[in-house]
Backbone as ProteinMPNN parsed JSONL, in Angstrom:
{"seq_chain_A": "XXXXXXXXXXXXXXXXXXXXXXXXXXXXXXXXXXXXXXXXXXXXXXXXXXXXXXXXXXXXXXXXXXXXXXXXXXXXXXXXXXXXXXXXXXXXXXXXXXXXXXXXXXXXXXXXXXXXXXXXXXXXXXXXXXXXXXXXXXXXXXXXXXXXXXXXXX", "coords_chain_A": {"N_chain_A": [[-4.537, -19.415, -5.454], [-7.579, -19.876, -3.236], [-9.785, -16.966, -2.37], [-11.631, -17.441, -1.227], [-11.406, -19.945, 0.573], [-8.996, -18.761, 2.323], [-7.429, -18.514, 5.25], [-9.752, -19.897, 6.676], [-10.335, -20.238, 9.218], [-10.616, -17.707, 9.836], [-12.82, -16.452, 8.988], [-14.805, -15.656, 5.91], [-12.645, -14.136, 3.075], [-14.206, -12.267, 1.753], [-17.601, -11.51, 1.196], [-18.91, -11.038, 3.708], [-20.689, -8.938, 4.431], [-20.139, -7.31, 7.308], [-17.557, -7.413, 7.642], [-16.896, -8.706, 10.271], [-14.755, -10.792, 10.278], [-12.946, -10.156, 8.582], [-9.536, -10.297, 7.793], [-6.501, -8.782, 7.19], [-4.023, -9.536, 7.101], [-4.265, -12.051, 5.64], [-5.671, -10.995, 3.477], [-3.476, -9.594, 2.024], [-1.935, -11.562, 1.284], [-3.038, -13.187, 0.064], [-3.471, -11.3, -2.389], [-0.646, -10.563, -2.949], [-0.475, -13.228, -4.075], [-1.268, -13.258, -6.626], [-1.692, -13.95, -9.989], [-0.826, -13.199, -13.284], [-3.25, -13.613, -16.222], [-2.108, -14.349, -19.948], [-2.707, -13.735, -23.241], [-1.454, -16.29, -25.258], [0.597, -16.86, -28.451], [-0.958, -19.074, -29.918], [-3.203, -18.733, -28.801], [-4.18, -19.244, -26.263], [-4.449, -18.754, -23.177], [-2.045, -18.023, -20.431], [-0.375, -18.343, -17.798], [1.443, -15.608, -16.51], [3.671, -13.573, -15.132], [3.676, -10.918, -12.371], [5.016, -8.429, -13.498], [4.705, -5.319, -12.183], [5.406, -3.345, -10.408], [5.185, -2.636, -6.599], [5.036, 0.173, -5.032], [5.364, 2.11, -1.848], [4.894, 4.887, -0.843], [6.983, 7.303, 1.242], [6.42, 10.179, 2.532], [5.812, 13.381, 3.641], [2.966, 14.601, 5.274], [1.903, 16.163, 7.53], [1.785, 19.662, 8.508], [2.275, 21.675, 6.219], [-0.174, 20.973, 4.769], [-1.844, 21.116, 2.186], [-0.258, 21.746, 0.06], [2.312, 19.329, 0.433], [0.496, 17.254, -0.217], [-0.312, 17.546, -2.812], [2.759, 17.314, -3.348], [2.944, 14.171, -2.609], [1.518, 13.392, -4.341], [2.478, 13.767, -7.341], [4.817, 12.469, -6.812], [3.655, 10.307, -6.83], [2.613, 9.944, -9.101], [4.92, 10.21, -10.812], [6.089, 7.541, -10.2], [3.946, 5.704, -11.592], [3.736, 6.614, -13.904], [6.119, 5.408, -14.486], [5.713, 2.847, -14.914], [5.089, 1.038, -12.403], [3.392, 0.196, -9.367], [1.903, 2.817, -7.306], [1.525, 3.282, -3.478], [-0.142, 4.87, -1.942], [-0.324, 5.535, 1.23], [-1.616, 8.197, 3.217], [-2.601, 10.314, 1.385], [-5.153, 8.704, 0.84], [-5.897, 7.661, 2.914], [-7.072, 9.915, 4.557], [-8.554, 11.408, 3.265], [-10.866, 10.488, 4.362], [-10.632, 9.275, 7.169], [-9.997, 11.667, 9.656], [-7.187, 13.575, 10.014], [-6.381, 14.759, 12.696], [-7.549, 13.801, 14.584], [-6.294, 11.763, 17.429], [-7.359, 9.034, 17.497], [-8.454, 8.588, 14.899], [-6.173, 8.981, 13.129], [-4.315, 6.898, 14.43], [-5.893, 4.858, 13.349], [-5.612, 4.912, 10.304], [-2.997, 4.983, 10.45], [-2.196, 2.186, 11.004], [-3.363, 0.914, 9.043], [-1.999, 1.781, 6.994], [0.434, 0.48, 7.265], [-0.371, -2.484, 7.54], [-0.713, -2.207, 4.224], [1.929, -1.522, 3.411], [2.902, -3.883, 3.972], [2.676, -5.244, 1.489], [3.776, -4.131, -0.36], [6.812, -3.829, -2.36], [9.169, -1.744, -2.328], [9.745, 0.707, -0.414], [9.57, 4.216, -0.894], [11.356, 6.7, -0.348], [10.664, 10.04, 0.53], [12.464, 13.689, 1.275], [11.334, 16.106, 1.176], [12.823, 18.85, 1.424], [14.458, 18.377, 2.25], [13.625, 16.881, 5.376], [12.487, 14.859, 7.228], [9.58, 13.403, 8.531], [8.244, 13.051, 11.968], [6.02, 10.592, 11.337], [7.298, 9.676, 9.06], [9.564, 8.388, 10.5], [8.716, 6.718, 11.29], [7.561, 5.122, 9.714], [9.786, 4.394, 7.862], [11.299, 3.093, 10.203], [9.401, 0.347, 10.446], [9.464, -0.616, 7.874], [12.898, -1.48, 7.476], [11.957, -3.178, 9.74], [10.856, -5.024, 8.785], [11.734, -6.08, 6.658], [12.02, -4.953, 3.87], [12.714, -3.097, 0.986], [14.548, 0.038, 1.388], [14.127, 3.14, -0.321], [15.935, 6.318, -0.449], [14.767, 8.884, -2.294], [15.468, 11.51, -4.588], [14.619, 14.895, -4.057]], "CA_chain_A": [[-5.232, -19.221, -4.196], [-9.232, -19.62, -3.338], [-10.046, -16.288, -1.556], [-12.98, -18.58, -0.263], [-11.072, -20.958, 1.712], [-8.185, -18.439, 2.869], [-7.797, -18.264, 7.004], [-10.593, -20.327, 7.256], [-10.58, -20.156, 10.573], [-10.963, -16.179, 10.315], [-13.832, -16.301, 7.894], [-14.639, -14.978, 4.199], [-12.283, -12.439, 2.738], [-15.43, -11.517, 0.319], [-19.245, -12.06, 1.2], [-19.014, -10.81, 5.247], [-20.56, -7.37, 4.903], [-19.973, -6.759, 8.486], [-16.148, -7.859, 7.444], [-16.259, -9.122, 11.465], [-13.425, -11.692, 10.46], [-11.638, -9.835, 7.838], [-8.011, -10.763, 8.058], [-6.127, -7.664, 6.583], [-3.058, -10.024, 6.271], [-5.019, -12.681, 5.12], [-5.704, -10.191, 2.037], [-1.938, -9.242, 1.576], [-1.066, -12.838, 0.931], [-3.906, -13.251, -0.986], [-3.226, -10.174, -3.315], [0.352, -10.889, -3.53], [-0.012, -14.337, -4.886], [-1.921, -12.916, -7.9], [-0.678, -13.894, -11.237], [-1.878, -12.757, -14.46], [-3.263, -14.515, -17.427], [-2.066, -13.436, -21.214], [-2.732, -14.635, -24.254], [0.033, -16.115, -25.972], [0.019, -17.401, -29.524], [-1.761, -19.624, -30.44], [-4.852, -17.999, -28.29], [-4.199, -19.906, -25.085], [-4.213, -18.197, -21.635], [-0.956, -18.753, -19.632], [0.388, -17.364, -16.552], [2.327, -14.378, -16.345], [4.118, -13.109, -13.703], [3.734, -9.68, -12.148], [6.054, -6.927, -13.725], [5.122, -3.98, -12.101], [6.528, -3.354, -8.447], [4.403, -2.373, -6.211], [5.893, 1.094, -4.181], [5.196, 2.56, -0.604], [5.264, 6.524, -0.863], [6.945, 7.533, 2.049], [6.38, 11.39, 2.574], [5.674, 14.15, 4.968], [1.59, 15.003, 4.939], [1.719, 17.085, 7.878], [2.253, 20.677, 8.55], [1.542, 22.814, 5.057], [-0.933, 19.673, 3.962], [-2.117, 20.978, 0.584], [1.739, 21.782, -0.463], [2.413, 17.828, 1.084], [-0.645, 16.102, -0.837], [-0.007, 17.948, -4.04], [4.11, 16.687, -3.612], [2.734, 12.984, -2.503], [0.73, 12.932, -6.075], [3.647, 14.063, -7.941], [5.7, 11.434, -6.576], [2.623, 8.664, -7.135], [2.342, 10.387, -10.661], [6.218, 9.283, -11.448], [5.909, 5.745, -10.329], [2.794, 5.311, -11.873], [4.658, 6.381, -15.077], [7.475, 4.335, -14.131], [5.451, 1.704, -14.887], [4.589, 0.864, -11.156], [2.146, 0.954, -8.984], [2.31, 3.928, -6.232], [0.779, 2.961, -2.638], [0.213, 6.5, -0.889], [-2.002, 5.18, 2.164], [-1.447, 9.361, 3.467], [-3.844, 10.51, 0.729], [-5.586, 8.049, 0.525], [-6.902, 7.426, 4.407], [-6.517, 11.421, 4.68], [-9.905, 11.67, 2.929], [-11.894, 9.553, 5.093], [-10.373, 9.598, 8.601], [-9.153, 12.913, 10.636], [-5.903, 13.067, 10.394], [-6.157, 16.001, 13.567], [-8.1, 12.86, 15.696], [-5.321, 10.557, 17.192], [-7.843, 7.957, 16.918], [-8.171, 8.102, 13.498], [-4.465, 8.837, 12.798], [-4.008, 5.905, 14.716], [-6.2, 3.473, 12.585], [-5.079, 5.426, 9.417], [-1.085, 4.602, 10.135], [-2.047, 0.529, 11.137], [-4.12, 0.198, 7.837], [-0.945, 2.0, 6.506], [1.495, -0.457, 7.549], [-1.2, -3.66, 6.472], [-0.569, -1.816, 3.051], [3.334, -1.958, 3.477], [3.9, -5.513, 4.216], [2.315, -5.657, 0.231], [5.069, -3.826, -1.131], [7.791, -4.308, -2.892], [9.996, -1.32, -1.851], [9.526, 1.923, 0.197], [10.438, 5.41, -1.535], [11.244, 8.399, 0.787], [10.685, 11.641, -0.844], [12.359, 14.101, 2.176], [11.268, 17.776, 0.425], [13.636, 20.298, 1.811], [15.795, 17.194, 3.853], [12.724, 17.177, 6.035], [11.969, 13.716, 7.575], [8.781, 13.917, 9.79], [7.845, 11.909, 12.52], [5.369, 9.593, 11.215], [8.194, 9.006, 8.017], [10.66, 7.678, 10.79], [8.57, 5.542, 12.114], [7.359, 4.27, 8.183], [11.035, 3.505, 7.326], [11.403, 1.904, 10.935], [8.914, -0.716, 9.766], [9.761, -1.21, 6.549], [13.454, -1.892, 7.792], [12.196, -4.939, 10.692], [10.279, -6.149, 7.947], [13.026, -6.546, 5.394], [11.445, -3.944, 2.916], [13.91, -2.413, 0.684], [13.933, 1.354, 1.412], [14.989, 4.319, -0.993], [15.92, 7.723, -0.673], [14.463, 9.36, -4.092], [16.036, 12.981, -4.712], [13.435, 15.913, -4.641]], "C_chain_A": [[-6.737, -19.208, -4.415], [-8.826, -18.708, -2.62], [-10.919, -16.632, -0.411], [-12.11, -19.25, 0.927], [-9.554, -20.358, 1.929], [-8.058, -18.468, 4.369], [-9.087, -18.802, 7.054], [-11.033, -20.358, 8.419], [-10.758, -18.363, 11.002], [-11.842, -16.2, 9.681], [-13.596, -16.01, 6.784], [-13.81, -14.015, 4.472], [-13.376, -11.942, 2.582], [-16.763, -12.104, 1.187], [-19.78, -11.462, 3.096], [-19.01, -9.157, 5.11], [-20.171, -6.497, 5.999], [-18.16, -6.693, 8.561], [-15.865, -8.201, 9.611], [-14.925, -9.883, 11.153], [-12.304, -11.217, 9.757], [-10.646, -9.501, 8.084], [-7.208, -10.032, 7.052], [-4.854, -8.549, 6.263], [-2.565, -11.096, 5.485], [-4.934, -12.184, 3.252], [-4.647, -9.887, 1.436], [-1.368, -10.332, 0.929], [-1.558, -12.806, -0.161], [-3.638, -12.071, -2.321], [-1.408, -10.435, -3.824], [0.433, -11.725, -4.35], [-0.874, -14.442, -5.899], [-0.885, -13.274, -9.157], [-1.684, -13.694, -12.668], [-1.827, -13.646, -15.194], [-2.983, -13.459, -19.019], [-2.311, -14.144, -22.377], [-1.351, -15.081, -25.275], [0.116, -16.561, -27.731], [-0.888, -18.044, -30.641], [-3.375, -19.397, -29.721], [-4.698, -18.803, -27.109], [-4.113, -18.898, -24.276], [-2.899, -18.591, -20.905], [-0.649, -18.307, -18.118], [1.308, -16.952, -16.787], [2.528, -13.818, -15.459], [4.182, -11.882, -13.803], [5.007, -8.825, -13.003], [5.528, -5.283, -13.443], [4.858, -3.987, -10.479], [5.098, -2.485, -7.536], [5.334, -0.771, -4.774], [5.055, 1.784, -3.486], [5.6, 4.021, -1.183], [5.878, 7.109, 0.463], [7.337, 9.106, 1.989], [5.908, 12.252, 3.117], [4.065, 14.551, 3.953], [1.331, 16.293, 6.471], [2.202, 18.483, 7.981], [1.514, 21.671, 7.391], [1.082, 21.974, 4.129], [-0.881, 19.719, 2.272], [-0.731, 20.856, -0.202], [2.027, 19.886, -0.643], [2.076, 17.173, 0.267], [-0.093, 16.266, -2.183], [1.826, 17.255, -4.312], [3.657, 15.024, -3.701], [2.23, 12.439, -4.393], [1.667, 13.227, -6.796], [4.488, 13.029, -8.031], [4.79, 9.907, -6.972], [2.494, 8.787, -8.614], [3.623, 9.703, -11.138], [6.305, 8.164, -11.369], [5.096, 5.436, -11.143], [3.167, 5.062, -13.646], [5.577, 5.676, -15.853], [7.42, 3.517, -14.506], [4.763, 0.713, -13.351], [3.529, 1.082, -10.532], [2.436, 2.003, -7.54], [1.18, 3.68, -5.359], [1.05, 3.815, -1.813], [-0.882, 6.125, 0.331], [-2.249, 7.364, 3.298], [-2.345, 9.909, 2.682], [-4.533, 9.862, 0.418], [-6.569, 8.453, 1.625], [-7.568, 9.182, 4.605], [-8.397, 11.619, 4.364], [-11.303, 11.49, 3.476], [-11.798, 9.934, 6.542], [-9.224, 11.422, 8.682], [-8.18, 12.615, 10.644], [-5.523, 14.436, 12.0], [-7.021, 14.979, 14.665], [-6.969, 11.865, 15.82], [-5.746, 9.078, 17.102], [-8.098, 7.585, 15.576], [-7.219, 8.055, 13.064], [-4.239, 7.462, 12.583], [-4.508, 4.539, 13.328], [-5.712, 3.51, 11.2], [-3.334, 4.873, 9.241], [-1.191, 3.056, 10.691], [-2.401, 0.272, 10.004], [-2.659, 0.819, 6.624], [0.091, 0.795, 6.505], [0.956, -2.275, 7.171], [-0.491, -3.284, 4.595], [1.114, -2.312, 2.884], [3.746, -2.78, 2.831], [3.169, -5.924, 2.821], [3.162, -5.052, -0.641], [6.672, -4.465, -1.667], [8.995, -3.426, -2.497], [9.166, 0.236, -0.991], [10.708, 3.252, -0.309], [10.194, 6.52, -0.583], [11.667, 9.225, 0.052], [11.141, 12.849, 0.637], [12.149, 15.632, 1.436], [12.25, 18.448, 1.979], [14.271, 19.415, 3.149], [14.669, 17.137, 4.937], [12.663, 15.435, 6.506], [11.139, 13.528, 8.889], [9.015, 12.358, 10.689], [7.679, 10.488, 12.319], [6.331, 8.962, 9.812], [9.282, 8.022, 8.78], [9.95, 6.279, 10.852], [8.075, 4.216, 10.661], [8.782, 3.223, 7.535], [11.737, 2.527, 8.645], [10.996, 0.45, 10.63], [8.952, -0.975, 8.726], [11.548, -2.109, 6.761], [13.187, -3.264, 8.905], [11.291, -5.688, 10.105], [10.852, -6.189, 6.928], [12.418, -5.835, 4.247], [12.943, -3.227, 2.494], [13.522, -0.86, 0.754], [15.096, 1.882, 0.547], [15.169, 5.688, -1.137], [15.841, 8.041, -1.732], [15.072, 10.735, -3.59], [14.121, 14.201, -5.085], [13.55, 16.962, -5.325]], "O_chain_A": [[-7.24, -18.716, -5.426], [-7.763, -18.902, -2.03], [-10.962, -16.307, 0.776], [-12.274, -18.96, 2.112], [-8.68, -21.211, 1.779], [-9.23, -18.412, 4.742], [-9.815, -17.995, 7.631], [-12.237, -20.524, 8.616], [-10.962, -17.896, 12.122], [-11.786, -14.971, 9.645], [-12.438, -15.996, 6.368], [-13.827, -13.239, 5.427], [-13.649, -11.019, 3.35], [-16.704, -13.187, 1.768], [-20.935, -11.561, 3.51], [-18.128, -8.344, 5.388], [-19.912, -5.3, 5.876], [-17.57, -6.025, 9.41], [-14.794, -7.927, 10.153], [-13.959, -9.549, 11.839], [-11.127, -11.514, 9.96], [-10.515, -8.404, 8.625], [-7.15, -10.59, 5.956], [-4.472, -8.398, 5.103], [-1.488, -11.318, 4.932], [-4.427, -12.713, 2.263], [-4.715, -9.863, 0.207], [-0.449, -10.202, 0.121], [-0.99, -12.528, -1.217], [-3.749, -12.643, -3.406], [-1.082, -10.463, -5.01], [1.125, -11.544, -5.352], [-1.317, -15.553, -6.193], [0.306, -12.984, -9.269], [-2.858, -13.979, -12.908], [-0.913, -14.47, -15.231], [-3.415, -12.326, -19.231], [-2.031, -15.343, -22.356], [-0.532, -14.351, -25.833], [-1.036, -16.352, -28.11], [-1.325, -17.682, -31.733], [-4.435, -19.863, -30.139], [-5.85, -19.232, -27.04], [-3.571, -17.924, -24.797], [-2.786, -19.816, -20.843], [-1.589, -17.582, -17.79], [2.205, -17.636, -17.28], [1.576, -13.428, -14.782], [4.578, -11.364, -14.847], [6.111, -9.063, -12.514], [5.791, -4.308, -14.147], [4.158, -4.65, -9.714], [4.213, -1.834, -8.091], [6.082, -1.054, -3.839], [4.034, 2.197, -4.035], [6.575, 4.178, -1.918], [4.907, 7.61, 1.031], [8.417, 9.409, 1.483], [4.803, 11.736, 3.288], [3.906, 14.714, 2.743], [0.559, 17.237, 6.297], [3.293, 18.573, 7.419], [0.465, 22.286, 7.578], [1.511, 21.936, 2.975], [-0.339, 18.998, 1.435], [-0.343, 19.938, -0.925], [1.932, 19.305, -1.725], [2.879, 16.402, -0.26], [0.521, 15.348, -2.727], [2.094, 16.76, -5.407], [3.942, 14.47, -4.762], [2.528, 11.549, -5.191], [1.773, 12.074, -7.212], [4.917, 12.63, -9.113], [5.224, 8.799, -7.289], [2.281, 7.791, -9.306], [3.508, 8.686, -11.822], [6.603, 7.527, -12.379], [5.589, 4.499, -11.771], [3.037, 4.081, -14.377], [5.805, 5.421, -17.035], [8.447, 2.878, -14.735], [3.993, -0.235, -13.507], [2.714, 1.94, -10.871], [3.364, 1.667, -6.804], [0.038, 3.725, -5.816], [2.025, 3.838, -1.062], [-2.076, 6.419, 0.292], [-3.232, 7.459, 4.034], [-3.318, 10.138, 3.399], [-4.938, 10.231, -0.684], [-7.57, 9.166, 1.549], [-8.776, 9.288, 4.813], [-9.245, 11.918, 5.205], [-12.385, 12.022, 3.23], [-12.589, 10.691, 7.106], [-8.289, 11.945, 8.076], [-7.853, 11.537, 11.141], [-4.379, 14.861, 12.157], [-7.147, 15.52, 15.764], [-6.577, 11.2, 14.861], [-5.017, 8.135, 16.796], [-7.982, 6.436, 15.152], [-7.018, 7.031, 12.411], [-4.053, 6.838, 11.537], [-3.835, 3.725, 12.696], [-5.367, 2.439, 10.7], [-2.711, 4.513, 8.243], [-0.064, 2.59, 10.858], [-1.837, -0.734, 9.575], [-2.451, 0.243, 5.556], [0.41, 0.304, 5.421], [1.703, -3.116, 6.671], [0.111, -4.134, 3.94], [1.433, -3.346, 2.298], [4.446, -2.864, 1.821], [2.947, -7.134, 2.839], [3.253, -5.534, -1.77], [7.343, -5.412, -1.255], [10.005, -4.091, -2.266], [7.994, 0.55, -1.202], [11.932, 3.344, -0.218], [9.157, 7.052, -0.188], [12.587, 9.301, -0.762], [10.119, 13.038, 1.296], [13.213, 16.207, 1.205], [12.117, 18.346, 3.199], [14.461, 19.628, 4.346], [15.272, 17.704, 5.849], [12.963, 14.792, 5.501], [11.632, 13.486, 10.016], [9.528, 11.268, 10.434], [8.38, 9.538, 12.668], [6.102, 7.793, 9.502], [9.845, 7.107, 8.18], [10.379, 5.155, 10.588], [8.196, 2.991, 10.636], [8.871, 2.091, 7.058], [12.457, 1.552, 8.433], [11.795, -0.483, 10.545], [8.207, -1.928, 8.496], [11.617, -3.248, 6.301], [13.98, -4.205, 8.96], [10.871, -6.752, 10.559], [10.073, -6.434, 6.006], [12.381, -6.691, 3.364], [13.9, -2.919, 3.205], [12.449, -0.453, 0.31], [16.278, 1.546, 0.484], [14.511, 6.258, -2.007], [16.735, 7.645, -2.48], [15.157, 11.028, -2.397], [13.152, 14.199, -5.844], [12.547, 17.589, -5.667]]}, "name": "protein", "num_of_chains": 1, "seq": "XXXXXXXXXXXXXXXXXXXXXXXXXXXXXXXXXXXXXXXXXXXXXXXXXXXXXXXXXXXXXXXXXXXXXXXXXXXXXXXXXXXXXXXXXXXXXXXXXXXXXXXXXXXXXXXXXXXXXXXXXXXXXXXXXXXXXXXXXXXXXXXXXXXXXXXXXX"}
């Protein structure tokens, strides 16, 4: 892939400080169809294909937050271990936008679901059988977008 001449017709991924055109699923494609280079023997470069999965955290952040955040990292800490990569957009956005403004919520759980559709599977962590709200509606969309979902044990 050029990143340059992706959605051309939406503009640059890269170089548009104002990001007016940036195409969030534009970038998903683009990031998916990454492949690595390794060296192989004789000192050449080759392509190498991804091996490590890319996983959705799905897990309750509201209510007794710090408790929540501190479980979310726990659970991003074992994938991460796993070998994987762990995509918590809940602590992540959390830092930046209000999660107590439903306008930021709001933009917080769309830039969530951009993140998603870059996954490879969705892990639901339900502490104490708990499955909030905003988790139904995570494993809703991961199910009508063919995402494999998994109940992990807590």
């Amino acid at each position: 892939y050029d990143a340059w001449s992706i959605h051309e017709d939406k503009g640059r991924l890269f170089g548009n400080t104002l990001m007016d055109n940036f195409d969030m699923y534009a970038w998903l494609d683009y990031i998916g169809g990454i492949e690595y280079l390794v060296e192989n023997d004789e000192g050449e470069y080759v392509k190498h294909e991804k091996e490590h999965r890319r996983i959705y955290v799905c897990s309750q952040y509201r209510g007794d937050v710090n408790k929540n955040v501190l479980n979310a990292e726990s659970y991003c800490r074992d994938i991460a271990l796993g070998g994987d990569m762990p995509v918590c957009p809940h602590i992540y956005f959390t830092r930046f936008l209000d999660d107590d403004s439903e306008k930021e919520r709001n933009i917080g759980i769309e830039f969530g679901k951009m993140l998603m559709l870059g996954c490879d599977a969705v892990f639901v962590y339900a502490s104490d059988g708990k499955i909030s709200e905003g988790m139904e509606a995570e494993i809703e969309f991961a199910n009508e977008n063919g995402i494999p979902v998994k109940t992990m044990e807590v």
